[in-house]
CSV table of C-alpha atoms and ligand atoms in Angstrom, one decimal:
chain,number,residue,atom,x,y,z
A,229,UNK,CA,5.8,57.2,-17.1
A,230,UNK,CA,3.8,55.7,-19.8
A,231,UNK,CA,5.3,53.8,-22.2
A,232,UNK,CA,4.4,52.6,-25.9
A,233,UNK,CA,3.9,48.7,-25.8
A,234,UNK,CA,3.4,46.0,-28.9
A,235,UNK,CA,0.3,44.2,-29.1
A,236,UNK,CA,0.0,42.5,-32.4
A,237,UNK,CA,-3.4,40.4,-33.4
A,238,UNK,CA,-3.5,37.7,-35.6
A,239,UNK,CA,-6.0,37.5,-37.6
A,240,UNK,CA,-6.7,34.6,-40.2
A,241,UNK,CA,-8.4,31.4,-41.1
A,242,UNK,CA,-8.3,28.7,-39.0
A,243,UNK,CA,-5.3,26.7,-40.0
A,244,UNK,CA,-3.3,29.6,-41.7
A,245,UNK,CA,-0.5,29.2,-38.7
A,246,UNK,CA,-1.3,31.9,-36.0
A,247,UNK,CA,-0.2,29.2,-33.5
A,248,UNK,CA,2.5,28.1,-35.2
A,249,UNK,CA,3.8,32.2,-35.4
A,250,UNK,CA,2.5,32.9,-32.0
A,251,UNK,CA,5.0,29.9,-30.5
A,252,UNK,CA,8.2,31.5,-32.3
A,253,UNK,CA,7.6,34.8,-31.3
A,254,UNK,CA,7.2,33.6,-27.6
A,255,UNK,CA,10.1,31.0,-27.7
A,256,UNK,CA,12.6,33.5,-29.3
A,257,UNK,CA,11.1,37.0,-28.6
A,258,UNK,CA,9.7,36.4,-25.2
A,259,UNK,CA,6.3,37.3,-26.4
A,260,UNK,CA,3.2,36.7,-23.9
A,261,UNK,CA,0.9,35.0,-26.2
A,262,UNK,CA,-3.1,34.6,-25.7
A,263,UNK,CA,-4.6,31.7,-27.6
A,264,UNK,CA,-8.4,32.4,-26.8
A,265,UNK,CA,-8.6,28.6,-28.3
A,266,UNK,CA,-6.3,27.4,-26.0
A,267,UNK,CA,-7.5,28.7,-23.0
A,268,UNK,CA,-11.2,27.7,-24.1
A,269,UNK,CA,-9.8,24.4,-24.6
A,270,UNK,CA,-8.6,24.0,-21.3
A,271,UNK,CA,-11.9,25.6,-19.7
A,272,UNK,CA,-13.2,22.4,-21.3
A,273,UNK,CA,-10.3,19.8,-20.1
A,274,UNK,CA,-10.8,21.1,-16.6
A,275,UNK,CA,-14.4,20.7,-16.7
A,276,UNK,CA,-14.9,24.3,-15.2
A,277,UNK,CA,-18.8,25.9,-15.7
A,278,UNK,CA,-17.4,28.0,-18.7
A,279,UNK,CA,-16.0,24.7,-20.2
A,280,UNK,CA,-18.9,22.8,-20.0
A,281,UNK,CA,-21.2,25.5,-21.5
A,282,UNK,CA,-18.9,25.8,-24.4
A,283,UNK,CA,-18.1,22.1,-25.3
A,284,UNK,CA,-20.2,22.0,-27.9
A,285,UNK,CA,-19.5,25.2,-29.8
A,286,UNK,CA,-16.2,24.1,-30.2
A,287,UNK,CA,-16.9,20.9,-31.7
A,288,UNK,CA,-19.4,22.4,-33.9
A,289,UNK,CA,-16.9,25.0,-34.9
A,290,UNK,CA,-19.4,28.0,-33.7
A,291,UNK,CA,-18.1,31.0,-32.0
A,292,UNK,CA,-18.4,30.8,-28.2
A,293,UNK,CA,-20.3,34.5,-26.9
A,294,UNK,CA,-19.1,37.6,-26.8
A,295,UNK,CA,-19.8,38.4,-23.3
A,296,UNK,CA,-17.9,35.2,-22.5
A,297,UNK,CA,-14.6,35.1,-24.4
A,298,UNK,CA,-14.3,39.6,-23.6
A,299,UNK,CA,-14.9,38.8,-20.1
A,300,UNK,CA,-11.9,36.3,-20.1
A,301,UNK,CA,-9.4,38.0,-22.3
A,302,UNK,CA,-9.7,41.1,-19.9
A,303,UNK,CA,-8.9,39.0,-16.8
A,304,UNK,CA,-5.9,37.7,-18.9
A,305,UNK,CA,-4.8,41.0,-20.4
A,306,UNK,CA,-4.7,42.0,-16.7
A,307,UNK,CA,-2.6,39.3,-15.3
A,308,UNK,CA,0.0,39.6,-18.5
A,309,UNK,CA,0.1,42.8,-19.3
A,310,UNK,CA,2.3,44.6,-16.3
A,311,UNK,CA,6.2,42.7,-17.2
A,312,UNK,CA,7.0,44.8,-20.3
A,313,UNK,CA,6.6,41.7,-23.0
A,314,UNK,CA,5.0,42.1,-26.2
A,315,UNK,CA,1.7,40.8,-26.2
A,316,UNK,CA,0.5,38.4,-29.1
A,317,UNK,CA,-3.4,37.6,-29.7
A,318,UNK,CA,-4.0,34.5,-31.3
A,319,UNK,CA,-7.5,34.2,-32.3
A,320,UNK,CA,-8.8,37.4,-30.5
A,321,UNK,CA,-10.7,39.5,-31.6
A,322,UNK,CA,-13.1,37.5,-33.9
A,323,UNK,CA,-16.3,39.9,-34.9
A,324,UNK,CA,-16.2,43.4,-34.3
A,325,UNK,CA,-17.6,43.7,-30.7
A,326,UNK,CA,-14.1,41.8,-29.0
A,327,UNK,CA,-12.2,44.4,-31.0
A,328,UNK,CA,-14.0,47.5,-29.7
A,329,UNK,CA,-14.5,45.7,-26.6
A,330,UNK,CA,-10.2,45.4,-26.7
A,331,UNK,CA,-9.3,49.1,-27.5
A,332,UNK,CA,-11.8,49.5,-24.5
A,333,UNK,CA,-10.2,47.4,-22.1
A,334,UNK,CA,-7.0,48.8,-23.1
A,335,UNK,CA,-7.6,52.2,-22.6
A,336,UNK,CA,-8.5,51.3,-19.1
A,337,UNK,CA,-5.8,48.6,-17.8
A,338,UNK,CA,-2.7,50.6,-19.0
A,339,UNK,CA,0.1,50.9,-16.7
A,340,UNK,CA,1.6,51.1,-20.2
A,341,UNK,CA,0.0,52.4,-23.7
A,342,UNK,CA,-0.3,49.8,-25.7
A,343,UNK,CA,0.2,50.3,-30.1
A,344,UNK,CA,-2.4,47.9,-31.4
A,345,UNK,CA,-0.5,46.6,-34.4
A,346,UNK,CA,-2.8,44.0,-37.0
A,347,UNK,CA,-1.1,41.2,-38.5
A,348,UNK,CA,-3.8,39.6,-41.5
A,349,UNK,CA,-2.7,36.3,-42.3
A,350,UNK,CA,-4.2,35.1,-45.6
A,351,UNK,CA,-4.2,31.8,-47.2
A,352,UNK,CA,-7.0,29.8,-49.7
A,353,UNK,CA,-9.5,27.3,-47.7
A,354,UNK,CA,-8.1,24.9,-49.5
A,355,UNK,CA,-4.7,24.6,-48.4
A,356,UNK,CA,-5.7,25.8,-44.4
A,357,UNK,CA,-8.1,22.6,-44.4
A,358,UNK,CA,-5.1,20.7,-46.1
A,359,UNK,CA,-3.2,21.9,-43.0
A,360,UNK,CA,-6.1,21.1,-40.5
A,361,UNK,CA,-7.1,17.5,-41.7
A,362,UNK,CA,-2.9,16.6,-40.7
A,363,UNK,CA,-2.8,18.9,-37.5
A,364,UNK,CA,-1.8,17.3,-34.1
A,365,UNK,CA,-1.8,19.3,-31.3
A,366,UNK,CA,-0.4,18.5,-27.3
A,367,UNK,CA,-2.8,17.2,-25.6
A,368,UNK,CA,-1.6,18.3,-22.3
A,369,UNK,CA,-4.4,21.8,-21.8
A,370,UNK,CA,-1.5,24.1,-20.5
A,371,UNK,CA,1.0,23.2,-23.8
A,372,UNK,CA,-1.2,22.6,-26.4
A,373,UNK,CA,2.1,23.0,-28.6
A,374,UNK,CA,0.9,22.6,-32.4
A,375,UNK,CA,2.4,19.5,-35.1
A,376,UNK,CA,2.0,18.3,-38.5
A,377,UNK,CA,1.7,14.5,-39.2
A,378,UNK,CA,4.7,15.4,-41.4
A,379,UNK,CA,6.6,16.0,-38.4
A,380,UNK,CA,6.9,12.7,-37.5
A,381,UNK,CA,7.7,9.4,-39.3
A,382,UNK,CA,6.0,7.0,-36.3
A,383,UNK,CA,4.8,3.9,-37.0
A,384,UNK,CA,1.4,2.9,-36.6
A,385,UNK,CA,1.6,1.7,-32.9
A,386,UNK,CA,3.7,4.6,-31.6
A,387,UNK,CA,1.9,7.8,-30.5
A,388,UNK,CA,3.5,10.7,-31.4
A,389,UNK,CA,4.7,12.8,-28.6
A,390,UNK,CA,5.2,16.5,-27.5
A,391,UNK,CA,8.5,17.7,-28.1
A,392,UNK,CA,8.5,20.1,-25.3
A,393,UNK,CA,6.7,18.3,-22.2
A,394,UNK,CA,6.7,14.5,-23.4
A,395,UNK,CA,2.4,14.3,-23.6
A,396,UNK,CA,1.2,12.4,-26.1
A,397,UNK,CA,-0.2,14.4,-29.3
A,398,UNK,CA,-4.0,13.9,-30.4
A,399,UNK,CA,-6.2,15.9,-33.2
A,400,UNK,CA,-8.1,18.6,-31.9
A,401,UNK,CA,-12.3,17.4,-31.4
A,402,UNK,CA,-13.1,20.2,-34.5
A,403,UNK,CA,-10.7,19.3,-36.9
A,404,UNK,CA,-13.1,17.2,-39.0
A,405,UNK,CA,-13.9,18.4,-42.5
A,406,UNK,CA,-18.0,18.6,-40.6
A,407,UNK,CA,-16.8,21.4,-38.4
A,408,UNK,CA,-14.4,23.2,-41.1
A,409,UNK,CA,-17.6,23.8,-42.9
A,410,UNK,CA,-18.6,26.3,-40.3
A,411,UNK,CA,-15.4,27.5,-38.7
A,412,UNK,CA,-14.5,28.8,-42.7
A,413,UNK,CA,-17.4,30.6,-43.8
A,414,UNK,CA,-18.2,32.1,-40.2
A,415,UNK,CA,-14.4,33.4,-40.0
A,416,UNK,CA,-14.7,35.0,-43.9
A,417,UNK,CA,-18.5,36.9,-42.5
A,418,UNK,CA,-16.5,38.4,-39.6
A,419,UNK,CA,-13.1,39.2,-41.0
A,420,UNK,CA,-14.5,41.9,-43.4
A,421,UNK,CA,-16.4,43.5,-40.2
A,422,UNK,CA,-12.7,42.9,-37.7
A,423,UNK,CA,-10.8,44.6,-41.1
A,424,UNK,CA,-13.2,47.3,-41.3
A,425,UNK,CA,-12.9,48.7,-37.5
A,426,UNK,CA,-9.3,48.1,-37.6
A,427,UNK,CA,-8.8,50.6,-41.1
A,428,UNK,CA,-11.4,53.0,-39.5
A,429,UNK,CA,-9.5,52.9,-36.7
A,430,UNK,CA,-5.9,53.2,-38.7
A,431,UNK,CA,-4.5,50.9,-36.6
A,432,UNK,CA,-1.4,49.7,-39.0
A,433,UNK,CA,-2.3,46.9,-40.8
A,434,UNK,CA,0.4,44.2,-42.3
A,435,UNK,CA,-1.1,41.4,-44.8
A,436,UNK,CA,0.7,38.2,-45.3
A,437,UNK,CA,0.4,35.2,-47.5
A,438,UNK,CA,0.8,32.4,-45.4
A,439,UNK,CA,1.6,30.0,-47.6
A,440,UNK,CA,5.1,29.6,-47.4
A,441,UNK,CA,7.2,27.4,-44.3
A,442,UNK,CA,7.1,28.8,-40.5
A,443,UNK,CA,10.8,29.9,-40.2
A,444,UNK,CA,10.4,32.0,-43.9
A,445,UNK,CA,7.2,33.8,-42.1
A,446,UNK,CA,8.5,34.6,-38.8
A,447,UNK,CA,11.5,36.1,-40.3
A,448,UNK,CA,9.4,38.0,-42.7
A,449,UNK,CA,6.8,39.2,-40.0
A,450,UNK,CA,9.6,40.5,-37.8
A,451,UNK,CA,10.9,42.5,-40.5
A,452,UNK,CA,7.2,43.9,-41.4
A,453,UNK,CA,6.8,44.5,-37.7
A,454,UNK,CA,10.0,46.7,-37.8
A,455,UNK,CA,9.3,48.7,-40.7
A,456,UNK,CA,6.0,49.8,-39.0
B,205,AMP,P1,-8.9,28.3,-32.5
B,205,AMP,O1,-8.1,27.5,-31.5
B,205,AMP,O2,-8.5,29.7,-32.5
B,205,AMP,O3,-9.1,27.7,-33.8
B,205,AMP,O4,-10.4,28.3,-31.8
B,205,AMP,C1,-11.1,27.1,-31.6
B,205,AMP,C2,-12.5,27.5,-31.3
B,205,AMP,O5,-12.6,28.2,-30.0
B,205,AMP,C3,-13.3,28.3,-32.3
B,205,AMP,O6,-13.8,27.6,-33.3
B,205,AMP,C4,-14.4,28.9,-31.4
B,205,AMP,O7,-15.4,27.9,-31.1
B,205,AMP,C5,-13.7,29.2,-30.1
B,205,AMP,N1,-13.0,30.5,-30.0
B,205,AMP,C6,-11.7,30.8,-30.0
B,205,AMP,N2,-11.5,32.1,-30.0
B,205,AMP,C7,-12.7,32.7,-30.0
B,205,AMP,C8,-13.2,34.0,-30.0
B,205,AMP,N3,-12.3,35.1,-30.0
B,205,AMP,N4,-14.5,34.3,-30.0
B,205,AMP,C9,-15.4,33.2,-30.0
B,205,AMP,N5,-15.0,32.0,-30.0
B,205,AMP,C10,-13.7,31.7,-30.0
């Protein structure tokens, strides 16, 4: 029997706190989350053919292909899609095509049928970059758990580490004001094209300013999410 599943996509700058959402809903909803980031970033750790083709987009702060990053979210939606979970995107889709090219693959993989459900975060360039330029992540490719500098009152020899697996932190390669440049102004040409399919396709649609602390968003996204 077909059931209706959650999938909700995050959409928003980088640095509005889609991974800082995504890892409450999977610690304390037992979300399956996708970070198309993520898992680029550890294409590129573990040196595979996909992560050396892409290395430099990343840094750059380009988009990687299409054909690419559709071709690996369908394997994953595959794999994660059959235990019942939620499913959070995180930085999928980014231009029009990897939306269509979503509905698409989810009208063929469903044991279950799945309620697209769009969550646009918004906050100013200004105070994501703020964010960005004092981001550390996990270094280790399968945590990647995000931090603030504020988090942590080290001293200058001591590395900050991950509170969940113990590996050091670091800044991600593209979190230099060079690459915000471009990772801004292409995320504001696509999100009026991604916004577009999604209100042509009346998928429902919940906006939130960003700019207020993680617990105070996840608390009010849950209750957005219930309304719907
Ligand atoms: P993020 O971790 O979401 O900030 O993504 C980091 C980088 O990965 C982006 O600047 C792009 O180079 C690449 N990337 C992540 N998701 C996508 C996507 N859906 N389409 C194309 N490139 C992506």
């Amino acid at each position: 029997m077909n059931t209706h599943r959650k999938l909700i996509v995050f959409i928003g700058p980088p640095g509005a706190g889609k991974g800082t959402l995504s890892q409450f809903f999977v610690e304390r909803l037992q979300c399956n989350q996708l970070s198309t980031g993520n898992l680029l970033r550890r294409h590129i750790q573990e040196s595979t053919d996909l992560g050396k083709s892409i290395d430099l987009a990343l840094k750059s702060g380009k988009l990687v292909s299409d054909d690419h990053v559709i071709a690996m979210v369908v394997d994953w939606l595959d794999n994660h899609t059959r235990d019942g979970r939620p499913v959070i995107l995180d930085g999928f889709p980014r231009t029009r095509a990897q939306a269509k090219a979503l509905d698409e693959a989810l009208t063929e993989l469903t044991a279950a049928l799945f309620e697209v459900t769009v969550v646009l975060m918004e906050l100013s360039d200004e105070e994501a970059a703020g964010r960005i330029l004092t981001r550390l992540v996990c270094s280790k490719a399968s945590c990647q758990a995000v931090y603030s500098t504020a988090d942590f009152k080290t001293s200058r020899e001591t590395v900050p580490v991950c509170l969940r697996c113990d590996a050091a932190l670091s800044r991600r390669s593209d979190d230099i004001p060079e690459a915000l440049v471009s990772r801004f102004s292409i995320y504001r040409q696509h999100e009026k094209e991604i916004m577009e399919y999604y209100r042509t396709s009346q998928a429902p649609i919940i906006t939130i300013a960003m700019n207020k602390d993680p617990e105070t968003l996840f608390v009010e996204v849950q209750k957005r999410l219930a309304e719907i």
